[in-house]
Amino acid sequence: MSEPVLLTLGALALFFLGYRFYSKYLAERVYRLDPDFRTPAHEFRDGVDHLPTNKFVLWGHHFSSVAGAAPIVGPAIAVIWGWGPALLWVVLGTIFFAGMHDLGTLWASVRNKGKSVGVITNTVIGARAKGLFLLIIFFLLLMVNAVFAVVIANLFTNFPSSVIPYWLQIPVAMTIGYLVYKRGMGLLGPSLVGLFLLFVFIFIGASNPVAMPETVLGIPSAGFWVIVMLLYGAIASRLPVWLLLQPRDYINSHMLFLGLGVMYLGLLFTQPEFNAPFFNSAVPEGTPPLIPLLFVTIACGAISGFHGLVSSGTSSKQLNKETDARFVGYFGAMGEGLLALIAIMATAAGFATIDNWSQHYGSWATASAGGVGAFVTGAGNFIASLGIPPEVGTTFISIMIVAFAATTLDTSMRLQRFILGEIGEQYKVAPLKNINVATVVAFLSCVALAFLADPSNPGQGGMKLWPLFGTTNQLTAGLSLIVITLMLWKWGRNYLVSLIPLVFVVVMTTWSMVHNIMGYISQGNTLLTIVGILILSLNVWLILEGILAWRRGRDEPLHPGTSA
């Protein structure tokens, strides 16, 4: 076997051991999941946001929501430092950081009536910290929504064959939701039919690409797609979870696992050799340092603050039994690790020659801008080895990426609505507590960022702030870990499982943020400098609030609203 195949098999074995033993330890000895605990899905069941859900369906929703394009883009960029550091961080980060974090935030939310991790901050740290955290979360979600709309728009533009399959999937998903929840049909049959139809749509899309004109209504086509996607995301976020979000995510999770299977099988058949160095000591000029930037470049696929927002934002409201949290939370992170792993292999061993690889990774700018393209190229080569026509393989991969970016957008818009409602409660802004007003405000704020931040490039404004996403996302993960650590400490559990990742993540991301801000200052980028300093200040403030809470907590019991 070739070296990439052997290493891949070794990483898969470690993932299996991590889920089999470490997640079991966390679930039974640390979080002590209770099958008889009444979850928020039962306590507040409303059929819109709170709904007890089969754990496999919920896993599909959770996994699809957190996967997005980030576990592909991040590792694809990070290979510029060599495939070795990227591989180590993805494997160890998934097992000891991401799984613990995602399971922990899910558990913390379930134990706090399904509240978001931002609101839980109130009971664990204090009201002031809650307000600060909610503002950071809102900003993070705003960036995610504006940028993922751009990502999808660009994929529609670059891969027009993905347009038809994407939109036809929506009525199929809604039909499945109706049949399962309103007609009482089992899940298996409708899901298999839905998956079959999706592949039919892929073949239709491959032969009928939908290329938009350069401008639509005076707006560049990519900008037009941004408006369409944000409008769709707002409507989808307002629908009951059973009607669209759950069934579509469930189908998508099938597609991703099938896609992962095909890509891993292609890797096995191809038996490729690495066309990238283990450690690249001759990185192009302008490439930031490996440490600490590796740990914010690969966020999703190792640990990600956005995962905590999904866990405590939507998944906790649909958890049927508390013991399902191990499968949904920890195994959800593991699924993303699998995606990040094949992304590393595709970009380190999927290029035809080392010259192709060197050309793509010739500068930090090309590596950063072409993460998705590098993955599609490498994975396409793996799939082609199975005899699948290249145009079908490429369409399949592009649909996979579009579908996951879209499900992330759906969930993120819904989360932004939740957070706006919580901000309304925190700061006594009554209109924000109205679900329709919050949805409209979420939509308009995303459109404003997309079109006002960069008027010269309509719709692409979110990309102006995208350089701050990695550090903001990881600092959010650090803040969630503060909440988990304090809860475990106050309840006399083994808090080291959370404290060690907390220290590592906070140090690396704070270091990265300071490094980036110094770079923005030297480049004269006023916008990123001001926003970066603002986010860093809020995070430092919150960390200090956490330390104060720890000092107070030695003498005070946990807030009575938080149940052990």
PDB file of N, CA, C and O in Angstrom, residues 519-558:
ATOM      1  N   GLY A 519      -0.563  42.593  11.448  1.00  0.00           N
ATOM      2  CA  GLY A 519      -0.491  42.577   9.988  1.00  0.00           C
ATOM      3  C   GLY A 519      -1.444  43.589   9.360  1.00  0.00           C
ATOM      4  O   GLY A 519      -1.088  44.285   8.403  1.00  0.00           O
ATOM      5  N   TYR A 520      -2.679  43.680   9.913  1.00  0.00           N
ATOM      6  CA  TYR A 520      -3.643  44.639   9.371  1.00  0.00           C
ATOM      7  C   TYR A 520      -3.137  46.073   9.555  1.00  0.00           C
ATOM      8  O   TYR A 520      -3.330  46.925   8.682  1.00  0.00           O
ATOM      9  N   ILE A 521      -2.500  46.318  10.699  1.00  0.00           N
ATOM     10  CA  ILE A 521      -1.970  47.663  10.952  1.00  0.00           C
ATOM     11  C   ILE A 521      -0.879  47.998   9.928  1.00  0.00           C
ATOM     12  O   ILE A 521      -0.862  49.091   9.343  1.00  0.00           O
ATOM     13  N   SER A 522       0.019  47.035   9.691  1.00  0.00           N
ATOM     14  CA  SER A 522       1.111  47.297   8.733  1.00  0.00           C
ATOM     15  C   SER A 522       0.573  47.456   7.303  1.00  0.00           C
ATOM     16  O   SER A 522       1.166  48.162   6.488  1.00  0.00           O
ATOM     17  N   GLN A 523      -0.561  46.797   7.016  1.00  0.00           N
ATOM     18  CA  GLN A 523      -1.148  46.928   5.674  1.00  0.00           C
ATOM     19  C   GLN A 523      -2.019  48.183   5.544  1.00  0.00           C
ATOM     20  O   GLN A 523      -2.486  48.508   4.446  1.00  0.00           O
ATOM     21  N   GLY A 524      -2.277  48.847   6.668  1.00  0.00           N
ATOM     22  CA  GLY A 524      -3.148  50.023   6.638  1.00  0.00           C
ATOM     23  C   GLY A 524      -4.612  49.666   6.474  1.00  0.00           C
ATOM     24  O   GLY A 524      -5.401  50.497   5.997  1.00  0.00           O
ATOM     25  N   ASN A 525      -4.999  48.445   6.875  1.00  0.00           N
ATOM     26  CA  ASN A 525      -6.388  48.011   6.755  1.00  0.00           C
ATOM     27  C   ASN A 525      -7.151  48.428   8.024  1.00  0.00           C
ATOM     28  O   ASN A 525      -7.186  47.708   9.025  1.00  0.00           O
ATOM     29  N   THR A 526      -7.774  49.606   7.956  1.00  0.00           N
ATOM     30  CA  THR A 526      -8.417  50.186   9.139  1.00  0.00           C
ATOM     31  C   THR A 526      -9.607  49.347   9.608  1.00  0.00           C
ATOM     32  O   THR A 526      -9.796  49.126  10.807  1.00  0.00           O
ATOM     33  N   LEU A 527     -10.426  48.872   8.647  1.00  0.00           N
ATOM     34  CA  LEU A 527     -11.634  48.118   9.002  1.00  0.00           C
ATOM     35  C   LEU A 527     -11.288  46.872   9.822  1.00  0.00           C
ATOM     36  O   LEU A 527     -11.824  46.654  10.912  1.00  0.00           O
ATOM     37  N   LEU A 528     -10.374  46.043   9.281  1.00  0.00           N
ATOM     38  CA  LEU A 528     -10.025  44.800   9.983  1.00  0.00           C
ATOM     39  C   LEU A 528      -9.299  45.094  11.290  1.00  0.00           C
ATOM     40  O   LEU A 528      -9.459  44.358  12.274  1.00  0.00           O
ATOM     41  N   THR A 529      -8.513  46.164  11.323  1.00  0.00           N
ATOM     42  CA  THR A 529      -7.813  46.514  12.561  1.00  0.00           C
ATOM     43  C   THR A 529      -8.809  46.844  13.664  1.00  0.00           C
ATOM     44  O   THR A 529      -8.722  46.320  14.786  1.00  0.00           O
ATOM     45  N   ILE A 530      -9.774  47.703  13.345  1.00  0.00           N
ATOM     46  CA  ILE A 530     -10.744  48.137  14.373  1.00  0.00           C
ATOM     47  C   ILE A 530     -11.613  46.963  14.830  1.00  0.00           C
ATOM     48  O   ILE A 530     -11.771  46.718  16.029  1.00  0.00           O
ATOM     49  N   VAL A 531     -12.154  46.221  13.853  1.00  0.00           N
ATOM     50  CA  VAL A 531     -13.043  45.102  14.233  1.00  0.00           C
ATOM     51  C   VAL A 531     -12.254  44.022  14.972  1.00  0.00           C
ATOM     52  O   VAL A 531     -12.730  43.452  15.957  1.00  0.00           O
ATOM     53  N   GLY A 532     -11.022  43.760  14.513  1.00  0.00           N
ATOM     54  CA  GLY A 532     -10.189  42.758  15.176  1.00  0.00           C
ATOM     55  C   GLY A 532      -9.894  43.138  16.619  1.00  0.00           C
ATOM     56  O   GLY A 532      -9.984  42.308  17.532  1.00  0.00           O
ATOM     57  N   ILE A 533      -9.525  44.394  16.844  1.00  0.00           N
ATOM     58  CA  ILE A 533      -9.243  44.851  18.209  1.00  0.00           C
ATOM     59  C   ILE A 533     -10.499  44.765  19.073  1.00  0.00           C
ATOM     60  O   ILE A 533     -10.447  44.370  20.242  1.00  0.00           O
ATOM     61  N   LEU A 534     -11.644  45.105  18.474  1.00  0.00           N
ATOM     62  CA  LEU A 534     -12.903  45.041  19.218  1.00  0.00           C
ATOM     63  C   LEU A 534     -13.203  43.608  19.666  1.00  0.00           C
ATOM     64  O   LEU A 534     -13.534  43.360  20.838  1.00  0.00           O
ATOM     65  N   ILE A 535     -13.068  42.663  18.743  1.00  0.00           N
ATOM     66  CA  ILE A 535     -13.346  41.260  19.084  1.00  0.00           C
ATOM     67  C   ILE A 535     -12.356  40.749  20.120  1.00  0.00           C
ATOM     68  O   ILE A 535     -12.729  40.075  21.092  1.00  0.00           O
ATOM     69  N   LEU A 536     -11.091  41.089  19.932  1.00  0.00           N
ATOM     70  CA  LEU A 536     -10.073  40.643  20.897  1.00  0.00           C
ATOM     71  C   LEU A 536     -10.358  41.218  22.288  1.00  0.00           C
ATOM     72  O   LEU A 536     -10.252  40.505  23.296  1.00  0.00           O
ATOM     73  N   SER A 537     -10.756  42.481  22.327  1.00  0.00           N
ATOM     74  CA  SER A 537     -11.039  43.110  23.626  1.00  0.00           C
ATOM     75  C   SER A 537     -12.217  42.427  24.312  1.00  0.00           C
ATOM     76  O   SER A 537     -12.180  42.160  25.523  1.00  0.00           O
ATOM     77  N   LEU A 538     -13.273  42.146  23.549  1.00  0.00           N
ATOM     78  CA  LEU A 538     -14.440  41.472  24.127  1.00  0.00           C
ATOM     79  C   LEU A 538     -14.057  40.097  24.659  1.00  0.00           C
ATOM     80  O   LEU A 538     -14.509  39.678  25.728  1.00  0.00           O
ATOM     81  N   ASN A 539     -13.211  39.399  23.916  1.00  0.00           N
ATOM     82  CA  ASN A 539     -12.805  38.062  24.355  1.00  0.00           C
ATOM     83  C   ASN A 539     -11.947  38.117  25.607  1.00  0.00           C
ATOM     84  O   ASN A 539     -12.131  37.308  26.526  1.00  0.00           O
ATOM     85  N   VAL A 540     -10.997  39.049  25.647  1.00  0.00           N
ATOM     86  CA  VAL A 540     -10.161  39.173  26.848  1.00  0.00           C
ATOM     87  C   VAL A 540     -11.037  39.511  28.043  1.00  0.00           C
ATOM     88  O   VAL A 540     -10.873  38.961  29.141  1.00  0.00           O
ATOM     89  N   TRP A 541     -11.985  40.389  27.825  1.00  0.00           N
ATOM     90  CA  TRP A 541     -12.914  40.769  28.894  1.00  0.00           C
ATOM     91  C   TRP A 541     -13.673  39.541  29.406  1.00  0.00           C
ATOM     92  O   TRP A 541     -13.803  39.313  30.612  1.00  0.00           O
ATOM     93  N   LEU A 542     -14.166  38.736  28.468  1.00  0.00           N
ATOM     94  CA  LEU A 542     -14.908  37.546  28.862  1.00  0.00           C
ATOM     95  C   LEU A 542     -14.037  36.537  29.606  1.00  0.00           C
ATOM     96  O   LEU A 542     -14.482  35.877  30.552  1.00  0.00           O
ATOM     97  N   ILE A 543     -12.800  36.406  29.166  1.00  0.00           N
ATOM     98  CA  ILE A 543     -11.884  35.483  29.862  1.00  0.00           C
ATOM     99  C   ILE A 543     -11.672  35.948  31.300  1.00  0.00           C
ATOM    100  O   ILE A 543     -11.679  35.145  32.242  1.00  0.00           O
ATOM    101  N   LEU A 544     -11.508  37.272  31.470  1.00  0.00           N
ATOM    102  CA  LEU A 544     -11.344  37.807  32.825  1.00  0.00           C
ATOM    103  C   LEU A 544     -12.603  37.567  33.651  1.00  0.00           C
ATOM    104  O   LEU A 544     -12.526  37.252  34.852  1.00  0.00           O
ATOM    105  N   GLU A 545     -13.767  37.700  33.012  1.00  0.00           N
ATOM    106  CA  GLU A 545     -15.022  37.410  33.717  1.00  0.00           C
ATOM    107  C   GLU A 545     -15.056  35.937  34.148  1.00  0.00           C
ATOM    108  O   GLU A 545     -15.539  35.607  35.230  1.00  0.00           O
ATOM    109  N   GLY A 546     -14.542  35.062  33.310  1.00  0.00           N
ATOM    110  CA  GLY A 546     -14.500  33.638  33.643  1.00  0.00           C
ATOM    111  C   GLY A 546     -13.595  33.380  34.837  1.00  0.00           C
ATOM    112  O   GLY A 546     -13.926  32.573  35.720  1.00  0.00           O
ATOM    113  N   ILE A 547     -12.448  34.069  34.862  1.00  0.00           N
ATOM    114  CA  ILE A 547     -11.530  33.898  36.003  1.00  0.00           C
ATOM    115  C   ILE A 547     -12.181  34.404  37.289  1.00  0.00           C
ATOM    116  O   ILE A 547     -12.085  33.769  38.357  1.00  0.00           O
ATOM    117  N   LEU A 548     -12.871  35.544  37.204  1.00  0.00           N
ATOM    118  CA  LEU A 548     -13.577  36.073  38.380  1.00  0.00           C
ATOM    119  C   LEU A 548     -14.648  35.094  38.847  1.00  0.00           C
ATOM    120  O   LEU A 548     -14.843  34.888  40.043  1.00  0.00           O
ATOM    121  N   ALA A 549     -15.358  34.496  37.867  1.00  0.00           N
ATOM    122  CA  ALA A 549     -16.401  33.516  38.215  1.00  0.00           C
ATOM    123  C   ALA A 549     -15.780  32.320  38.922  1.00  0.00           C
ATOM    124  O   ALA A 549     -16.368  31.761  39.854  1.00  0.00           O
ATOM    125  N   TRP A 550     -14.593  31.910  38.474  1.00  0.00           N
ATOM    126  CA  TRP A 550     -13.921  30.789  39.123  1.00  0.00           C
ATOM    127  C   TRP A 550     -13.554  31.129  40.564  1.00  0.00           C
ATOM    128  O   TRP A 550     -13.758  30.330  41.476  1.00  0.00           O
ATOM    129  N   ARG A 551     -13.083  32.363  40.774  1.00  0.00           N
ATOM    130  CA  ARG A 551     -12.705  32.757  42.131  1.00  0.00           C
ATOM    131  C   ARG A 551     -13.943  32.858  43.027  1.00  0.00           C
ATOM    132  O   ARG A 551     -13.920  32.447  44.184  1.00  0.00           O
ATOM    133  N   ARG A 552     -15.026  33.379  42.471  1.00  0.00           N
ATOM    134  CA  ARG A 552     -16.268  33.456  43.259  1.00  0.00           C
ATOM    135  C   ARG A 552     -16.840  32.063  43.510  1.00  0.00           C
ATOM    136  O   ARG A 552     -17.353  31.766  44.585  1.00  0.00           O
ATOM    137  N   GLY A 553     -16.721  31.222  42.496  1.00  0.00           N
ATOM    138  CA  GLY A 553     -17.354  29.912  42.531  1.00  0.00           C
ATOM    139  C   GLY A 553     -16.810  28.988  43.590  1.00  0.00           C
ATOM    140  O   GLY A 553     -17.455  28.003  43.951  1.00  0.00           O
ATOM    141  N   ARG A 554     -15.628  29.291  44.104  1.00  0.00           N
ATOM    142  CA  ARG A 554     -15.077  28.436  45.147  1.00  0.00           C
ATOM    143  C   ARG A 554     -15.932  28.487  46.407  1.00  0.00           C
ATOM    144  O   ARG A 554     -15.960  27.575  47.209  1.00  0.00           O
ATOM    145  N   ASP A 555     -16.661  29.616  46.555  1.00  0.00           N
ATOM    146  CA  ASP A 555     -17.466  29.781  47.764  1.00  0.00           C
ATOM    147  C   ASP A 555     -18.967  29.774  47.492  1.00  0.00           C
ATOM    148  O   ASP A 555     -19.769  29.799  48.405  1.00  0.00           O
ATOM    149  N   GLU A 556     -19.336  29.779  46.188  1.00  0.00           N
ATOM    150  CA  GLU A 556     -20.760  29.867  45.863  1.00  0.00           C
ATOM    151  C   GLU A 556     -21.209  28.620  45.114  1.00  0.00           C
ATOM    152  O   GLU A 556     -20.471  28.080  44.308  1.00  0.00           O
ATOM    153  N   PRO A 557     -22.447  28.168  45.343  1.00  0.00           N
ATOM    154  CA  PRO A 557     -22.972  27.051  44.539  1.00  0.00           C
ATOM    155  C   PRO A 557     -23.311  27.537  43.136  1.00  0.00           C
ATOM    156  O   PRO A 557     -23.393  28.743  42.884  1.00  0.00           O
ATOM    157  N   LEU A 558     -23.510  26.596  42.230  1.00  0.00           N
ATOM    158  CA  LEU A 558     -23.906  26.954  40.868  1.00  0.00           C
ATOM    159  C   LEU A 558     -25.282  27.606  40.919  1.00  0.00           C
ATOM    160  O   LEU A 558     -26.081  27.332  41.797  1.00  0.00           O
TER     161      LEU A 558
END
